[in-house]
Every structure is written in C-alpha cells, then in structure tokens.
XYZ file of C-alpha atoms in Angstrom:
412
model
C -14.019 2.123 42.987
C -15.326 -1.354 41.766
C -13.608 -3.219 39.422
C -15.274 -4.272 36.585
C -15.014 -8.169 35.414
C -13.859 -7.445 31.968
C -10.967 -8.462 30.009
C -8.527 -6.396 27.616
C -6.000 -7.362 24.632
C -2.961 -5.529 24.470
C -1.309 -6.286 21.263
C 2.170 -5.564 19.988
C 1.686 -6.104 15.992
C 5.473 -6.099 15.729
C 5.855 -9.096 17.829
C 2.686 -10.853 16.829
C 3.179 -10.465 12.846
C 7.211 -10.619 12.844
C 7.245 -14.033 15.043
C 4.203 -15.134 12.667
C 6.627 -14.578 9.655
C 9.343 -16.153 11.408
C 7.471 -19.333 12.146
C 5.656 -19.505 8.411
C 7.921 -17.884 6.129
C 11.174 -18.328 7.742
C 12.122 -15.060 8.463
C 10.448 -11.775 10.659
C 9.643 -9.725 7.679
C 5.780 -8.760 7.787
C 5.840 -8.388 3.702
C 6.579 -12.010 3.653
C 2.783 -12.783 4.862
C -0.631 -11.743 4.290
C -3.114 -11.112 7.069
C -6.723 -11.387 7.187
C -7.248 -8.657 10.175
C -11.027 -9.435 10.573
C -10.341 -13.120 11.123
C -7.496 -12.344 13.527
C -9.190 -9.880 15.690
C -11.965 -12.440 15.826
C -9.807 -14.975 16.713
C -8.070 -12.929 19.643
C -11.362 -11.891 20.949
C -12.722 -15.533 21.296
C -9.562 -16.482 22.755
C -9.215 -13.872 25.103
C -13.108 -14.218 26.552
C -12.752 -18.121 26.321
C -9.339 -17.679 28.735
C -10.279 -15.190 31.087
C -14.078 -16.045 31.351
C -14.513 -12.262 30.994
C -16.590 -9.919 28.250
C -14.013 -8.431 25.825
C -13.804 -4.503 26.995
C -11.551 -3.642 23.748
C -8.449 -4.923 21.745
C -5.804 -2.446 21.888
C -3.319 -2.827 18.541
C -0.003 -1.248 19.078
C 2.229 -0.458 15.882
C 4.689 1.629 14.226
C 4.172 3.270 11.073
C 6.596 6.005 9.133
C 5.557 9.585 10.937
C 2.784 7.883 12.787
C 0.640 8.326 9.384
C -1.732 4.935 9.360
C -1.039 2.561 6.977
C -4.106 0.405 5.008
C -4.130 -2.146 7.483
C -4.482 0.513 10.300
C -6.986 2.070 8.376
C -9.122 -1.522 8.461
C -8.446 -2.054 11.885
C -9.455 1.165 13.473
C -12.868 0.995 12.080
C -13.896 -2.652 13.439
C -15.751 -2.979 16.608
C -13.974 -2.736 20.116
C -10.373 -2.036 18.214
C -8.223 0.832 18.972
C -4.988 1.232 17.360
C -1.914 3.284 18.912
C 0.780 4.055 16.384
C 4.297 4.681 17.234
C 6.984 5.775 15.004
C 9.079 3.704 12.357
C 12.167 4.548 11.640
C 14.985 3.149 9.424
C 18.272 2.642 10.632
C 21.526 0.427 9.175
C 18.905 -0.632 6.443
C 16.304 -2.432 9.301
C 13.205 -0.657 10.016
C 12.485 -0.355 14.146
C 9.464 0.565 16.217
C 9.805 3.618 18.448
C 7.520 4.839 21.049
C 5.462 1.567 21.046
C 6.697 -0.047 23.969
C 6.233 3.296 26.152
C 2.666 3.332 24.810
C 1.747 -0.251 25.801
C 3.365 0.271 29.359
C 1.166 3.615 29.737
C -1.675 2.193 28.433
C -1.332 -1.308 30.653
C -0.837 0.719 33.813
C -3.573 3.424 33.595
C -6.210 0.536 32.783
C -5.156 -1.010 35.997
C -5.124 2.011 38.165
C -8.323 2.842 36.897
C -9.650 -0.668 37.742
C -10.860 -0.382 34.051
C -10.555 -4.221 33.654
C -10.090 -7.695 36.205
C -7.922 -9.301 33.195
C -5.286 -8.096 30.708
C -4.140 -10.320 27.975
C -0.512 -9.037 26.372
C 0.588 -10.562 23.155
C 4.377 -9.148 23.607
C 7.746 -10.652 23.848
C 9.531 -7.582 25.041
C 11.081 -7.252 28.390
C 10.618 -3.598 28.619
C 7.154 -4.164 29.346
C 7.939 -5.829 32.672
C 7.575 -2.842 34.835
C 3.902 -1.969 33.771
C 3.100 -5.868 34.141
C 4.309 -5.670 37.657
C 2.340 -2.498 38.365
C -0.808 -4.077 36.927
C -0.511 -7.049 38.984
C 0.040 -4.650 42.232
C -3.196 -3.190 41.331
C -5.077 -6.577 41.503
C -5.215 -7.456 37.663
C -4.524 -10.831 36.284
C -1.931 -10.945 33.603
C -2.170 -13.521 30.533
C 0.748 -13.618 28.264
C 0.556 -15.079 25.298
C 3.493 -15.932 22.786
C 3.725 -17.033 19.021
C 5.106 -20.571 18.699
C 8.638 -20.117 17.935
C 9.974 -21.443 14.731
C 13.087 -23.074 16.507
C 10.643 -24.107 19.129
C 12.438 -22.231 21.597
C 11.120 -19.136 23.599
C 10.839 -15.729 21.470
C 10.049 -13.852 24.773
C 11.708 -12.012 27.565
C 12.230 -15.135 30.197
C 11.611 -12.046 32.945
C 8.360 -11.450 31.498
C 7.341 -14.944 31.191
C 7.889 -15.678 34.702
C 5.998 -12.493 35.934
C 2.572 -13.564 33.853
C 0.063 -14.892 35.904
C -1.189 -17.472 32.875
C 0.608 -18.228 29.638
C -0.451 -19.497 26.217
C 1.114 -20.086 23.080
C -0.276 -19.176 19.813
C 0.559 -22.412 17.665
C 1.045 -22.741 14.161
C -2.781 -24.112 13.831
C -4.156 -21.022 15.499
C -1.706 -18.566 13.357
C -2.933 -20.275 10.060
C -6.732 -19.411 10.526
C -5.727 -15.516 9.595
C -2.027 -15.493 8.573
C -0.158 -17.229 5.446
C 2.998 -16.993 4.153
C 3.495 -15.416 0.399
C 5.102 -17.357 -2.369
C 8.645 -16.645 -2.998
C 8.506 -15.107 -6.243
C 4.828 -15.000 -6.286
C 2.889 -11.936 -7.999
C 0.320 -10.046 -6.255
C -2.058 -10.179 -9.151
C -2.051 -12.075 -12.321
C -0.253 -10.256 -15.301
C -1.993 -7.932 -17.469
C -3.626 -9.927 -20.451
C -3.253 -8.716 -23.379
C -1.327 -6.116 -22.175
C 2.565 -6.284 -21.427
C 3.713 -7.102 -18.134
C 5.049 -4.284 -15.929
C 8.676 -5.568 -17.213
C 7.410 -4.648 -20.661
C 6.624 -1.195 -19.934
C 9.890 -0.855 -18.027
C 11.704 -1.840 -20.839
C 9.887 0.272 -23.376
C 12.258 1.793 -26.077
C 12.808 5.545 -26.659
C 9.881 6.909 -28.932
C 10.073 8.209 -32.189
C 10.672 11.751 -30.759
C 13.895 10.646 -29.355
C 15.194 9.307 -32.186
C 14.621 11.978 -34.732
C 16.018 14.286 -31.981
C 19.317 11.773 -31.982
C 19.611 12.002 -36.044
C 19.191 15.907 -36.199
C 22.061 16.035 -33.869
C 24.088 13.978 -36.063
C 23.027 16.318 -38.807
C 24.051 19.245 -37.311
C 27.373 17.979 -35.842
C 30.319 20.315 -37.428
C 32.030 19.247 -40.365
C 35.780 18.472 -40.371
C 38.699 20.272 -41.873
C 38.124 18.409 -45.239
C 34.408 19.224 -45.398
C 32.851 16.315 -44.509
C 30.897 15.343 -41.527
C 31.652 12.644 -39.492
C 31.151 8.801 -40.969
C 28.148 7.263 -39.952
C 28.272 4.327 -38.018
C 28.761 1.009 -39.821
C 25.745 -1.207 -40.502
C 27.080 -4.099 -38.238
C 28.283 -1.732 -35.356
C 26.577 -2.275 -31.828
C 23.412 0.084 -31.444
C 23.606 2.252 -28.610
C 22.234 0.645 -25.366
C 18.380 1.128 -24.999
C 16.859 3.245 -22.311
C 15.667 1.212 -19.735
C 12.367 3.601 -18.477
C 11.194 6.246 -20.568
C 10.905 9.407 -18.600
C 7.779 11.487 -18.646
C 9.283 13.624 -21.211
C 10.049 10.812 -23.544
C 6.491 9.567 -23.305
C 5.088 13.067 -24.010
C 7.386 12.720 -27.215
C 5.075 9.556 -28.425
C 3.219 10.129 -31.450
C -0.199 10.290 -30.617
C -2.859 8.899 -33.345
C -4.004 11.373 -36.048
C -2.536 13.771 -38.333
C 1.094 13.945 -38.303
C 2.775 16.064 -35.701
C 5.473 18.574 -36.284
C 8.914 17.296 -35.326
C 9.879 19.981 -33.553
C 8.052 21.453 -30.383
C 6.840 24.891 -30.308
C 8.967 27.337 -28.859
C 8.016 28.135 -25.076
C 5.804 25.351 -24.747
C 5.558 23.562 -21.477
C 5.472 20.260 -20.462
C 3.018 19.278 -17.564
C 2.948 15.859 -16.199
C 1.137 14.550 -12.816
C 3.065 13.717 -9.712
C 2.000 12.426 -6.097
C 1.579 16.127 -5.020
C -0.455 17.436 -8.022
C 0.745 19.021 -11.403
C 4.089 20.269 -12.152
C 5.212 22.489 -14.491
C 8.215 22.178 -16.205
C 8.767 25.464 -18.361
C 10.442 25.251 -21.739
C 10.541 21.320 -21.926
C 9.089 21.683 -25.106
C 5.955 19.187 -24.956
C 2.834 20.436 -27.125
C 0.253 20.343 -24.364
C -2.368 18.026 -23.998
C -3.839 16.925 -27.077
C -7.789 17.414 -27.656
C -8.541 13.522 -27.526
C -7.479 13.394 -23.412
C -8.223 16.369 -22.882
C -11.765 15.516 -23.056
C -11.610 12.751 -20.720
C -13.572 13.501 -17.643
C -11.448 12.784 -14.188
C -13.045 10.631 -11.638
C -13.512 13.756 -9.218
C -15.819 15.129 -12.097
C -17.615 11.662 -12.418
C -18.277 11.329 -8.715
C -21.180 12.827 -6.459
C -20.745 13.351 -2.771
C -22.606 10.159 -1.986
C -20.473 7.980 -4.163
C -17.485 10.115 -2.823
C -18.494 9.033 0.833
C -19.302 5.034 -0.270
C -15.677 5.087 -1.807
C -13.702 6.473 1.433
C -15.951 3.619 3.291
C -14.670 1.183 0.665
C -10.783 2.407 1.237
C -11.361 2.220 4.879
C -12.894 -1.448 4.960
C -11.887 -3.404 1.864
C -9.125 -2.269 -0.201
C -6.079 -3.686 1.124
C -3.327 -0.814 -0.514
C -1.486 -3.096 -3.063
C -0.300 -1.029 -5.519
C -1.827 -3.347 -8.425
C -5.416 -3.412 -6.412
C -5.166 0.605 -6.004
C -4.899 1.083 -9.691
C -7.904 -1.922 -10.070
C -10.055 -0.115 -7.879
C -9.466 3.385 -9.357
C -10.042 2.216 -12.905
C -13.077 0.426 -11.891
C -14.829 3.316 -10.407
C -13.898 5.513 -13.638
C -15.249 3.388 -16.027
C -18.311 2.516 -13.947
C -19.455 6.066 -13.860
C -18.292 7.320 -17.490
C -21.351 8.411 -19.462
C -20.318 6.833 -22.439
C -18.935 4.029 -23.556
C -16.899 6.063 -26.175
C -14.210 7.295 -23.550
C -12.828 4.091 -22.991
C -12.068 3.033 -26.474
C -10.284 6.832 -26.595
C -8.302 5.584 -23.543
C -7.404 2.193 -25.111
C -5.571 4.067 -27.931
C -3.262 5.981 -25.688
C -1.805 2.882 -24.071
C 0.733 2.711 -22.148
C 0.437 6.204 -21.393
C -2.501 7.485 -18.998
C -3.533 11.044 -19.661
C -1.721 13.419 -17.487
C -4.964 14.596 -15.269
C -6.330 11.082 -14.743
C -2.914 9.686 -13.834
C -2.183 12.633 -11.453
C -5.480 11.874 -9.871
C -4.526 8.093 -9.798
C -1.392 8.595 -7.700
C -2.879 10.974 -5.672
C -5.632 8.295 -4.770
C -2.631 5.787 -4.507
C -0.663 8.027 -1.921
C -3.843 7.615 0.744
C -3.037 3.997 1.046
C 0.531 4.939 2.647
C 2.533 3.921 -0.756
C 4.766 7.191 -0.361
C 5.577 6.962 3.329
C 8.601 4.938 3.359
C 9.804 6.604 0.257
C 10.672 10.328 1.528
C 7.098 11.578 0.015
C 7.392 9.966 -3.251
C 5.826 6.790 -4.517
C 8.507 4.080 -5.593
C 9.079 3.773 -9.458
C 8.005 0.357 -9.542
C 4.883 1.143 -7.206
C 4.350 3.514 -10.014
C 4.356 0.910 -12.701
C 2.562 -1.339 -10.584
C -0.264 1.261 -9.935
C -0.843 2.130 -13.616
C -0.417 -1.591 -14.834
C -3.439 -2.743 -12.213
C -5.558 0.368 -14.294
C -4.869 -1.240 -17.500
C -5.500 -4.695 -16.652
C -9.112 -3.389 -15.287
C -9.551 -1.490 -18.424
C -8.986 -4.963 -20.215
C -10.756 -6.706 -18.133
C -14.085 -4.734 -18.088
C -13.663 -4.125 -21.966
C -13.199 -7.707 -22.607
C -16.399 -8.301 -20.404
C -18.645 -5.879 -22.684
C -17.560 -7.334 -25.952
C -18.365 -11.109 -24.906
C -20.714 -12.010 -27.499
C -24.235 -12.973 -26.359
C -25.106 -16.685 -26.450
C -27.496 -18.080 -28.958
C-alpha cells in the first residue's frame, strides 16, 4: 500500500488549553481563558501545512467531557471542516477534574493512521509521556512525527522529556501565536453587562420574601396558644432586630407573589397544586397551595408554539455554530427568538409586569433549552442555582434591550 503524502494533527485539548491558561492567566484552569475555536483551528491547519509541507487530511481534537456528553465547544468544533472530535470521560477527584481515556484514544488513532499509511506526517500537540509507545510505533511505520509544545509559563518544559527526545521535529507555540485565538479573562469580569434597568443577578438573589409569606407569619403569630393568664405572647418590641431575610426565594415563595389585578384571597384554595418548571420538565407538588397559573400568563405562547420546522432547523444550526453556551448568553438567545416570533407586541408588555418571574411554561422551556449546552453536565443533572439566575437575567436583559429599541422616538 502506497503511503499518502499528507499530514494529520492530533490535539490533546486538555494540554493545549491548560498550558495556554497557565501562560496567559497564571493557572491551568480553562475557565480563566476564552477561545476563538475557529481561529485556533485555522492557525493549527496553516502551521501544520507549512511545517510538514503536506496538505492537511484532518485535525483530531481529543478532549474530556462529563459522561462523554459534548459541551458547547465540542458542538462547534465537530461541524468545522476537517475536524473530528473524540471525547473521553471527565471525572472529579479530590476537587479536581481529570481526563480519562483521552491518552488511550490518541494512542489508538496514532497507531491506526500509521499502520494504514493514511499520512506521511503526524503533528502531536501534547505533553503526556503516556503517548510515547504510540509515537515510537508511528515512527516504525515510516511516519514523521512533529511534536508541538505550548510555551511554558516558567520558561521550562511542560512536556515529557522522553516524548521530546523521540520526536522527529519540534516546535513551540509561543505567546504571540497563542494569543491570536486565546485570551485571558479579566479577574472578576462579568460575561455580559449588568441588566439595565433591571437589577443585577445579585438583586434577584437577595429578593425579600413575598407578601404571602409575611401574611402567613402574621397568621401563625395570631394562632399561637394563649398563656395561662389568657394573654398571647407579647409582640416583639419595635426596636427589636428583624428576623434575617431569606436570601433566595423558592419557587413556592415566588408563586405567592401577588400578581397585578384584583385582590387575591389570602389563603390558597384547598387541594391546589403548585406546578413549576425544572430542567427535566414539569414538576407537580401536590398540596403545595398555589392557585395555579393566572390567565394573563396562561395566554403567553411558548417558543415551541411560535417556531416553524424551518425555524427549528435554523435555530439548531445557530446553536451549534455560534452560540457559546454562557448561561447569560443562552437566556438572551432564547428571549430574542421568542420576541421576534410573537404575533403581537402586547405579550411583551404583559410579560414585563411579571418581573422577576418568568411564566412557568416559558421558564421550563428556557431551562430545557439551556440544558442542551451542557450546563447541567457538571451538576448531577441539575443546572447550578447561579447559572439558573444568570440564564433568567440574560432573558430579562434581552427583553429590556428589545423593548427599549422599540420605544426609541423617531428623529424629526
């Protein structure tokens, strides 16, 4: 079998991005950097073809993911030309994440490519000495092995010395090259501007208990048993410290908020059921005491009801190719689509009166949409509480922006 003169690039993403984070942000934590994957892939391709003087066959991107579920970056990568994504497991031990099966997958791919004479040159972007047997096997099959390193933050090696010694050609991806596609995030920076004029996420987290909860507390005091002398316990003095406010209102608390309109009865109807949304769909809480969804929210259509088959296909393409998966961004994308497809603008005004609550059906749909981006993969199939608030804050931010744009007065 004649060998084909072309090159293949095998990328250990954990090494490449972890070393880049160390170089640019001072620690090997990938959350400290942002990556332009399209620019990174294009840079790898151009450099590989230039170094090997061979056309590119394919770039293999090896990475870890919880339960091997593709994350947003993997979805973007695997639809790029000449890119194949291979996922190993990502497990947590002693508070740290570790890849499992990535080295073995790279070894298998490397030896298979060499054995089948699929290429004449292989570029390895890795530092792990476990790949040494595969590198030596590829050399024995007549493949030239190019080993690339990311510039180490301390100026020393960040690769196995045995791996370095066995490679045919070596190159260091320096800071200037890395920063074409990777940059460090600002410490304490926010992924998106704070909602204006809506409060920030922190304001939602610190929301006080609704009137219904205060009324229940008052009723509880009123029904306390009388003492032996026929008197009820004395009320707290005016200057007594107030009880600590509850930090995060629960769905039950929010359901007790009074909606605009005629006064509602103070006590819920007997046998009423509280329904609120979750990542996995609707959850019924028998006897929780909510009055059900009010008519003004029940009339609001869901995004699924407003979306045609053609739009659904286009949405999926956009999700794969352009939506990064940041919780705030996910909320914005969902709100933008929902508003753009509403048949009448009155629905938006109706929704605005409900802030900060999102109607149950729409909120559930929003969280299920967010789950597509892997936001629940690290959280035991539950979206992290802060991520939930970020998703909803992004939703309200987009509602604000679009509503403000619609009300800008025309120039004279």
